[in-house]
PDB file of C-alpha atoms in Angstrom:
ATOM      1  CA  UNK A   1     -14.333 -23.995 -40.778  1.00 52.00           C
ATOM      2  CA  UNK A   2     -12.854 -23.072 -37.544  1.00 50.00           C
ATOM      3  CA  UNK A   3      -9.281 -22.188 -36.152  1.00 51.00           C
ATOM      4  CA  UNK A   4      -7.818 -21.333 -32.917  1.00 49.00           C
ATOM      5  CA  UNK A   5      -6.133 -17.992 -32.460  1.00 49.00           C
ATOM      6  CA  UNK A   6      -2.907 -17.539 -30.416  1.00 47.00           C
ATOM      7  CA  UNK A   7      -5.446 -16.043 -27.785  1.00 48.00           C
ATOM      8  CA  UNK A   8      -7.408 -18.975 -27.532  1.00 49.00           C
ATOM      9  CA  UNK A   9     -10.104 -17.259 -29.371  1.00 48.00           C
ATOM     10  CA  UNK A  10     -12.091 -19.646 -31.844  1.00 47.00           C
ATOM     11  CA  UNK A  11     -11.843 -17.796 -35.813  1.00 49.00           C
ATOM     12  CA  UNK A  12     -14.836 -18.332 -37.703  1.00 50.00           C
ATOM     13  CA  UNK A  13     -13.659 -18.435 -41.613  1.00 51.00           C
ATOM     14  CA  UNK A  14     -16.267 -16.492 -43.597  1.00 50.00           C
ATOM     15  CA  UNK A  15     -16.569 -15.976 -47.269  1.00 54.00           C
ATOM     16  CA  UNK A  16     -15.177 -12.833 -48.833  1.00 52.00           C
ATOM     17  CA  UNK A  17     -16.215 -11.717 -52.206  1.00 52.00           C
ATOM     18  CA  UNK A  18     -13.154 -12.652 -54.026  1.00 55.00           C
ATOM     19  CA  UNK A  19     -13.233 -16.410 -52.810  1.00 54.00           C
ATOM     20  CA  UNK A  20     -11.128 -16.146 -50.014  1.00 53.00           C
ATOM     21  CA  UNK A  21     -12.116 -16.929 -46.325  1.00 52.00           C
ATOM     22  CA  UNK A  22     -12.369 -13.693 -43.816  1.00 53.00           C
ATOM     23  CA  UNK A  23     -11.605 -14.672 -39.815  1.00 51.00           C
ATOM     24  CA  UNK A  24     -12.473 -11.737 -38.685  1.00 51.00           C
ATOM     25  CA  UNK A  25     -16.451 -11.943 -38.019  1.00 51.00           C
ATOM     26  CA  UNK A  26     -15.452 -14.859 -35.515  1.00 51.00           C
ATOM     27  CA  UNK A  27     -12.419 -12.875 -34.197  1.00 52.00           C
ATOM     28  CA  UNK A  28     -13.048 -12.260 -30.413  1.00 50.00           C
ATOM     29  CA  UNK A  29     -12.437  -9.137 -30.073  1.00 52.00           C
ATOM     30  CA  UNK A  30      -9.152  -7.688 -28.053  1.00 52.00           C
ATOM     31  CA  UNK A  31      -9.401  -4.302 -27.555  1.00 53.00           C
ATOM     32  CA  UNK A  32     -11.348  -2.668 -25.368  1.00 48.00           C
ATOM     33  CA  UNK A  33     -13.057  -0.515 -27.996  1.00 52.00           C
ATOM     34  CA  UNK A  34     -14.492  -2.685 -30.072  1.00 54.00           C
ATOM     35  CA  UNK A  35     -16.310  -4.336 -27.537  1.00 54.00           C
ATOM     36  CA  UNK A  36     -20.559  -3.900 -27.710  1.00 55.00           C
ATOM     37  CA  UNK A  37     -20.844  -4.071 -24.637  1.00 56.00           C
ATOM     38  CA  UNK A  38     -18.870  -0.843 -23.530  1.00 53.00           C
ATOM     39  CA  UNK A  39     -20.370   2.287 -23.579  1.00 56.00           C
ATOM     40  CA  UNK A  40     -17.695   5.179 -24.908  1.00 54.00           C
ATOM     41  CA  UNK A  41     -17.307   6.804 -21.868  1.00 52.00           C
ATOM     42  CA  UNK A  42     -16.048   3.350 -19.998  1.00 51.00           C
ATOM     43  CA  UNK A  43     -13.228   3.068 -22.660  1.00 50.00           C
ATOM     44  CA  UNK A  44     -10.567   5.370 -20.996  1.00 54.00           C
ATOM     45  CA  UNK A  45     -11.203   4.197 -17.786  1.00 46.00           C
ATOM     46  CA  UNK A  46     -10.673   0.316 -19.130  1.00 46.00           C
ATOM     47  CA  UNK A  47      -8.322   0.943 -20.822  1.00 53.00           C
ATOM     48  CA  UNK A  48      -6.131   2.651 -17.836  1.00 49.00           C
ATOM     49  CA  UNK A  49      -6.810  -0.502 -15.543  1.00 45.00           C
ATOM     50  CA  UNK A  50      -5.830  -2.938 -18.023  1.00 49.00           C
ATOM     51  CA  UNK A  51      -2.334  -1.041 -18.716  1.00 52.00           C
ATOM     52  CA  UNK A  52      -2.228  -0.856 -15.110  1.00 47.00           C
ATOM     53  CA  UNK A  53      -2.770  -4.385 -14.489  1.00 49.00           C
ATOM     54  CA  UNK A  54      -0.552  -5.649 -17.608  1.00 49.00           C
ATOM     55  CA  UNK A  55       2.282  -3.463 -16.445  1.00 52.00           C
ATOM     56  CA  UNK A  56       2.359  -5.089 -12.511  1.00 56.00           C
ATOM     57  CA  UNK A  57       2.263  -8.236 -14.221  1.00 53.00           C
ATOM     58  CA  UNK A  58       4.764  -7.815 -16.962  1.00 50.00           C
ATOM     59  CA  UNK A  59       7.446  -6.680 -13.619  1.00 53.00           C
ATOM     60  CA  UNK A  60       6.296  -9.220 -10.878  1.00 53.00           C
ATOM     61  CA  UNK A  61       3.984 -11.416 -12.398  1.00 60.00           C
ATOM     62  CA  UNK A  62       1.437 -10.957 -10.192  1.00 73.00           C
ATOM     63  CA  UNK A  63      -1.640  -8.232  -9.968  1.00 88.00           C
ATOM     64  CA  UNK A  64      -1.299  -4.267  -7.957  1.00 89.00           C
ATOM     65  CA  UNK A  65      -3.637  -5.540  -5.554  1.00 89.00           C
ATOM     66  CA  UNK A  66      -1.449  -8.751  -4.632  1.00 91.00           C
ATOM     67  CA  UNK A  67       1.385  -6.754  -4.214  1.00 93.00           C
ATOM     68  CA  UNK A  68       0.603  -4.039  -2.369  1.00 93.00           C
ATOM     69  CA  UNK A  69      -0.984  -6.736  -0.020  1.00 94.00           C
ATOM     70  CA  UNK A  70       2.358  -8.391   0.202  1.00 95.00           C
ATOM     71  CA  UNK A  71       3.928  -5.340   0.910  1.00 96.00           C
ATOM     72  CA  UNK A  72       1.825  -3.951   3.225  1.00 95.00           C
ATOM     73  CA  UNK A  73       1.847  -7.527   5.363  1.00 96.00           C
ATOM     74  CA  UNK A  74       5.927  -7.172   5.634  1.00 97.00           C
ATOM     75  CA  UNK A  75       5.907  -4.141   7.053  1.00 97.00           C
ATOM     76  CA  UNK A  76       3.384  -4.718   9.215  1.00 96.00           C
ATOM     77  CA  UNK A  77       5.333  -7.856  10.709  1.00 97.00           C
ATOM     78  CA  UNK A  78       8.202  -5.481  10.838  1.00 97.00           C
ATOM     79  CA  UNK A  79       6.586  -3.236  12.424  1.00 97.00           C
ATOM     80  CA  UNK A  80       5.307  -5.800  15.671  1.00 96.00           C
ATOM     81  CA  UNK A  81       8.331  -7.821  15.456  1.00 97.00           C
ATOM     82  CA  UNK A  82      10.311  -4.715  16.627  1.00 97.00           C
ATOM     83  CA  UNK A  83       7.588  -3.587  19.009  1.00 96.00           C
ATOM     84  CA  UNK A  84       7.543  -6.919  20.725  1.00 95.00           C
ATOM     85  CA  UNK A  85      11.072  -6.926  21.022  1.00 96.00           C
ATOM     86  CA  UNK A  86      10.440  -3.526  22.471  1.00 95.00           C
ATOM     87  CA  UNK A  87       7.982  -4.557  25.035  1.00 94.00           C
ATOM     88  CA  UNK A  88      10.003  -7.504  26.495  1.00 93.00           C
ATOM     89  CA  UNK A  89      13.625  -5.600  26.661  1.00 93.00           C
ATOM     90  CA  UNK A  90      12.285  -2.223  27.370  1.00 94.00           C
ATOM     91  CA  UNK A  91      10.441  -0.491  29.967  1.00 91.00           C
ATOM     92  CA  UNK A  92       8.881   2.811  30.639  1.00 89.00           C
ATOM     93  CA  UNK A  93       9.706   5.498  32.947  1.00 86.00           C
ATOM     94  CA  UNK A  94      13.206   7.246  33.490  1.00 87.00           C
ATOM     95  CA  UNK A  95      16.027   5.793  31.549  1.00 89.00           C
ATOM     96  CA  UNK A  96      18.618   4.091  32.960  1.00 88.00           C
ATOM     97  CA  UNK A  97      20.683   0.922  31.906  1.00 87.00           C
ATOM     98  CA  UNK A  98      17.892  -1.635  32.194  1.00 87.00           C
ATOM     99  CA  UNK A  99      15.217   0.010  30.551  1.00 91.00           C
ATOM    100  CA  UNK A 100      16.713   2.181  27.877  1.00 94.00           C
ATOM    101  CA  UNK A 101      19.058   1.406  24.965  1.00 94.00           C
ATOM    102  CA  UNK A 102      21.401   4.403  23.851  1.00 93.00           C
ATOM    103  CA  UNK A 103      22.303   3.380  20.610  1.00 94.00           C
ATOM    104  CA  UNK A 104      24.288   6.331  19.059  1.00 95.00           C
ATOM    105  CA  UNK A 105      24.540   9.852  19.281  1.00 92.00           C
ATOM    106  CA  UNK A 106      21.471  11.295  20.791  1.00 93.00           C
ATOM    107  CA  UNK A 107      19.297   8.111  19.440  1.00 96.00           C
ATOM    108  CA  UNK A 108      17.809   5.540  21.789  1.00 95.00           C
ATOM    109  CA  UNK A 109      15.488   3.374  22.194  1.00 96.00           C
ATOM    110  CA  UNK A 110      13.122   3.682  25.040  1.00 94.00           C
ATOM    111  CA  UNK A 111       9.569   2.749  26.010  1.00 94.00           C
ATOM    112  CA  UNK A 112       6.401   4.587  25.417  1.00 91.00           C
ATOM    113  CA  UNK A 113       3.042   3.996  25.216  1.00 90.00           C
ATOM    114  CA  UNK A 114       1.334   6.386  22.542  1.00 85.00           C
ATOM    115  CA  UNK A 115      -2.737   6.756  23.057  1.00 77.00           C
ATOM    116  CA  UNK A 116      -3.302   9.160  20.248  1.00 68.00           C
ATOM    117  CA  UNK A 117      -1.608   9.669  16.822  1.00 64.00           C
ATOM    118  CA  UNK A 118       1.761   8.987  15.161  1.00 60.00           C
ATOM    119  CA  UNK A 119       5.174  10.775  16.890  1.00 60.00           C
ATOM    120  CA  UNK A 120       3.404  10.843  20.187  1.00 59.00           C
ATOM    121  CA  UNK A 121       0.823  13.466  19.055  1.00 60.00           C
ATOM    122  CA  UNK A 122      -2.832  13.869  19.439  1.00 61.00           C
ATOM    123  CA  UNK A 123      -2.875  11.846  23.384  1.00 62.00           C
ATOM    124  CA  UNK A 124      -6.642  10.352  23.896  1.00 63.00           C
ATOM    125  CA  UNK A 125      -7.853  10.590  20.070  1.00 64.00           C
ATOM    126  CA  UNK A 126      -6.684   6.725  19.572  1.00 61.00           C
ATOM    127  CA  UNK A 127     -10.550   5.690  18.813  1.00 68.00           C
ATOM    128  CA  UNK A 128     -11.048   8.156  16.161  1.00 74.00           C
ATOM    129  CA  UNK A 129      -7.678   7.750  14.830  1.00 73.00           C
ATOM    130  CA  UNK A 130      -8.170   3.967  14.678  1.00 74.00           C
ATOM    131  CA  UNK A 131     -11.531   4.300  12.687  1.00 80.00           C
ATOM    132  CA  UNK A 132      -9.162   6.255  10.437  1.00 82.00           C
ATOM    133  CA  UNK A 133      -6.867   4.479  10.182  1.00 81.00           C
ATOM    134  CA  UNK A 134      -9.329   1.439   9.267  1.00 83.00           C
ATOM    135  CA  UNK A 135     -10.639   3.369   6.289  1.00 87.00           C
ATOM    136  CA  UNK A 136      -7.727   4.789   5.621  1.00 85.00           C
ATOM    137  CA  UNK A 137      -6.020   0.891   4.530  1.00 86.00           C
ATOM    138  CA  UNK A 138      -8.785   0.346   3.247  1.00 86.00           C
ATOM    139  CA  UNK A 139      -9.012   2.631   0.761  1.00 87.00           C
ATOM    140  CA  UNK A 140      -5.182   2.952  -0.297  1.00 88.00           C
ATOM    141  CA  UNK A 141      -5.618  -0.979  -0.776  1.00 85.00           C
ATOM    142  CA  UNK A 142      -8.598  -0.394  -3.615  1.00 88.00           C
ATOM    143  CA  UNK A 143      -6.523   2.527  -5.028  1.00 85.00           C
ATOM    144  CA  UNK A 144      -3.442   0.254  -5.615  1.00 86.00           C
ATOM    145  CA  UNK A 145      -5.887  -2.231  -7.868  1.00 85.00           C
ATOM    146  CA  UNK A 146      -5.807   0.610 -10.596  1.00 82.00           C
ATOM    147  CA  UNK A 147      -2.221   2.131 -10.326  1.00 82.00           C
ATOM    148  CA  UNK A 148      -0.292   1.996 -13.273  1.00 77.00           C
ATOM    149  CA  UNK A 149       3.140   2.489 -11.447  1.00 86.00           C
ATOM    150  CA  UNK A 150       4.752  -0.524  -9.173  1.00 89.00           C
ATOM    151  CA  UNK A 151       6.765   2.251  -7.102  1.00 92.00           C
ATOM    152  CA  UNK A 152       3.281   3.605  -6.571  1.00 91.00           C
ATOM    153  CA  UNK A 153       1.746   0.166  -5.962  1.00 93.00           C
ATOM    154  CA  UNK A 154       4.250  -0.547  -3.449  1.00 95.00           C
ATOM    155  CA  UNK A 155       4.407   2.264  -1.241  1.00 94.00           C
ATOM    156  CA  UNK A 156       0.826   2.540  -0.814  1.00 94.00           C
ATOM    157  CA  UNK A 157       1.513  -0.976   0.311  1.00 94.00           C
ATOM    158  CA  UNK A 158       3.715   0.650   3.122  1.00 96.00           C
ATOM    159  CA  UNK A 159       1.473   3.600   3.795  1.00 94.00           C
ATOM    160  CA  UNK A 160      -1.257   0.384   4.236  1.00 94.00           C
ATOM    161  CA  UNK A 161       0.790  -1.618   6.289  1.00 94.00           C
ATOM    162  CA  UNK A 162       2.382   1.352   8.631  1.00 94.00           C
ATOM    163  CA  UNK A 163      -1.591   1.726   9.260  1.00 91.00           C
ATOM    164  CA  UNK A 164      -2.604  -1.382  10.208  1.00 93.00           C
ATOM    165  CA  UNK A 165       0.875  -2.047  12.782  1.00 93.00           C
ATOM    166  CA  UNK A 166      -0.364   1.057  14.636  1.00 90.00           C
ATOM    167  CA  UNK A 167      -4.104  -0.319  14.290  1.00 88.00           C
ATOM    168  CA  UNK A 168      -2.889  -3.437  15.499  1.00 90.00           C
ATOM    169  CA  UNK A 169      -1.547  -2.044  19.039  1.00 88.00           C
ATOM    170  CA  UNK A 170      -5.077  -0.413  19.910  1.00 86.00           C
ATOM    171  CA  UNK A 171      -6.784  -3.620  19.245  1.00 84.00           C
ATOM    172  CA  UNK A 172      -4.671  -6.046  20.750  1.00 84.00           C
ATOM    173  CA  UNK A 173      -3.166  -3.951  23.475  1.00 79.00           C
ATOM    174  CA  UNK A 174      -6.683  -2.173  24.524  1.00 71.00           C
ATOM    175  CA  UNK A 175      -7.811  -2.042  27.745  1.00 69.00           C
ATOM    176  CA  UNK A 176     -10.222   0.303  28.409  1.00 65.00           C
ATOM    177  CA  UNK A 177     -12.661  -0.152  25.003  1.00 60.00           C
ATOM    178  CA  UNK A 178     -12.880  -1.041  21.776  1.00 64.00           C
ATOM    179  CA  UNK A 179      -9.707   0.913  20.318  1.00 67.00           C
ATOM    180  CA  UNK A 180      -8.056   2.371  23.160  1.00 67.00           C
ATOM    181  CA  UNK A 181      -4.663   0.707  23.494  1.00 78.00           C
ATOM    182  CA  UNK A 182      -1.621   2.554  23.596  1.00 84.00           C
ATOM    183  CA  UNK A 183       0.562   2.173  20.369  1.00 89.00           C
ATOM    184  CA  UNK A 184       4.078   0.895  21.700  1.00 93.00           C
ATOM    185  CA  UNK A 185       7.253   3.303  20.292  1.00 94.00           C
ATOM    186  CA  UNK A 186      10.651   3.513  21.520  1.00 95.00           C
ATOM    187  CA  UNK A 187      12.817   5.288  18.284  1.00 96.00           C
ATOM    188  CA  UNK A 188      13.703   8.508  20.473  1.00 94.00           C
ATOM    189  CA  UNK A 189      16.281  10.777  19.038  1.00 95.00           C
ATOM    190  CA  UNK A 190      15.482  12.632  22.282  1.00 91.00           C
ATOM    191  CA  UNK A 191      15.183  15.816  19.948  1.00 93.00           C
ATOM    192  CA  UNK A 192      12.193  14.362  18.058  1.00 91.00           C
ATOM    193  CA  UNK A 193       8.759  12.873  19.269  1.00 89.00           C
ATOM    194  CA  UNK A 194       9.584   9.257  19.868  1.00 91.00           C
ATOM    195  CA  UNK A 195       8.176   6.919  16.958  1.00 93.00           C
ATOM    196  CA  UNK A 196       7.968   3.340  15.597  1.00 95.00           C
ATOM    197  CA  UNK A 197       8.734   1.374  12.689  1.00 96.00           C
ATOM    198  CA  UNK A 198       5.153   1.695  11.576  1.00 94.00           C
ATOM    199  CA  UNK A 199       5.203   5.997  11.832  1.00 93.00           C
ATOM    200  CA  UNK A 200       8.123   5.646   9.406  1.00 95.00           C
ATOM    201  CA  UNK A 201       6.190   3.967   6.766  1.00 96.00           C
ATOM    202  CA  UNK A 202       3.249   6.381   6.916  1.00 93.00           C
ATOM    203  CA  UNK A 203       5.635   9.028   6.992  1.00 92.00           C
ATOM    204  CA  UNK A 204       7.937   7.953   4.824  1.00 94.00           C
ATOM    205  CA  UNK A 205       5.713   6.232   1.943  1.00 94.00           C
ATOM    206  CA  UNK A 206       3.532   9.452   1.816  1.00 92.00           C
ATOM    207  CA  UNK A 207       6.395  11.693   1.537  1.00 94.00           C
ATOM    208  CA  UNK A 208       7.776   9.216  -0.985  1.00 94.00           C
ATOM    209  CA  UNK A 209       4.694   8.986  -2.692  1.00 91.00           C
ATOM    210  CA  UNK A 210       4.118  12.532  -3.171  1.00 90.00           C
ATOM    211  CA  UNK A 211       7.320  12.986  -4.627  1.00 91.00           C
ATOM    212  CA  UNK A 212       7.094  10.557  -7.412  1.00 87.00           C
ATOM    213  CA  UNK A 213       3.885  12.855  -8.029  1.00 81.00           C
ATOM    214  CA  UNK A 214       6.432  15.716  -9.068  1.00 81.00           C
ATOM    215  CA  UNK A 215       8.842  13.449 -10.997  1.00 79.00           C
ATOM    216  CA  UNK A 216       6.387  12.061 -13.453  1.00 68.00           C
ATOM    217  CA  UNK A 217       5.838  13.843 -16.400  1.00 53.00           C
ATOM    218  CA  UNK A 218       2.765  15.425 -17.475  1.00 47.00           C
ATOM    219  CA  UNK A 219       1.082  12.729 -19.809  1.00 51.00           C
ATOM    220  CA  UNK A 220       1.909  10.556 -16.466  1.00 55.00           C
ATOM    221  CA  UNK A 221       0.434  12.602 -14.115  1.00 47.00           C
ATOM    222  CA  UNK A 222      -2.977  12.659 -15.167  1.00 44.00           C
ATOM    223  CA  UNK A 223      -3.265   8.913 -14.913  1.00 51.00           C
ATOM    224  CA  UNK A 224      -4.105   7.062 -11.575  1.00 48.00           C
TER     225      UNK A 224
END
């Protein structure tokens, strides 16, 4: 005789000595360690990415992965809606009225074409720091599949998506080879290396990131 478990699972009924019937030879089984197939070793590590994943889902409904993809795709349209506002109301060379924006205080917003790394650093390194930057998503993506913490999850979504707006200018905007557009900023606080929306995420989501390395507690800390 068969029944259905709450799982879905099909329970085989099998004789027990005193009469009674047994499910649990037919029981599928749910945890990670009693499965055959799963050498002992494997079990921590299975066990960590199916907390991880049950966790995402129990807060958003939907997997790390997914959301750190969403996240990382809003700030990236953030990121170029601003530049291209930048681009068509801006202009580069010496401020004045028509091609810079004082906003407040010492903060404006003014046009600059950036060929190497974030803040206006690093000037004729864009290649290299593109193929960086390329791994770099890459790899933050594939660590938010197994992170147990949706903070976590969703600021290496913004670390991911800072990446790929910069990445995006020395595709799109290249001119002179394969990665070797200018990255377009115009946040100058005229006391500070002028930036974009998409240096604020790096910046931001690894300081941010870091941080909630500290606040964790110690059983926390060792996990991914």
């Amino acid at each position: 005789r068969r029944r259905c478990s709450s799982r879905g699972s099909v329970l085989t009924d099998s004789p027990t000595p005193d009469g009674e019937t047994d499910p649990t030879p037919g029981r599928a089984p749910d945890d990670v360690s009693e499965r055959s197939d799963v050498a002992p070793g494997d079990i921590d590590t299975l066990d960590t990415a199916e907390k991880a994943g049950d966790e995402i889902d129990a807060s958003t409904g939907r997997s790390p992965l997914v959301v750190a993809l969403m996240v990382a795709i809003g700030v990236l349209a953030f990121d170029q809606i601003t530049k291209g506002w930048a681009v068509s109301r801006l202009a580069e060379g010496p401020c004045t009225p028509d091609t810079c924006i004082d906003v407040v205080g010492s903060l404006r917003f003014r046009l600059h074409y950036n060929t190497g790394a974030s803040f206006s650093t690093g000037e004729g390194f864009g290649p290299i720091i593109g193929v960086i930057a390329i791994v770099m998503s890459g790899y933050l993506l594939w660590l938010a599949r197994s992170t147990a913490h949706t903070l976590q999850v969703v600021l290496l979504g913004t670390i991911a998506g800072g990446a790929v707006g910069n990445l995006a200018d020395r595709l799109f905007r290249a001119d002179d080879g394969l990665l070797s557009g200018g990255v377009v900023d115009f946040i100058d606080f005229q006391w500070w290396p002028i930036f974009n929306i998409a240096d604020v995420a790096i910046v931001g989501g690894v300081a941010l990131l870091l941080l909630t390395q500290f606040v964790r507690g110690p059983d926390e800390a060792a996990s991914p």
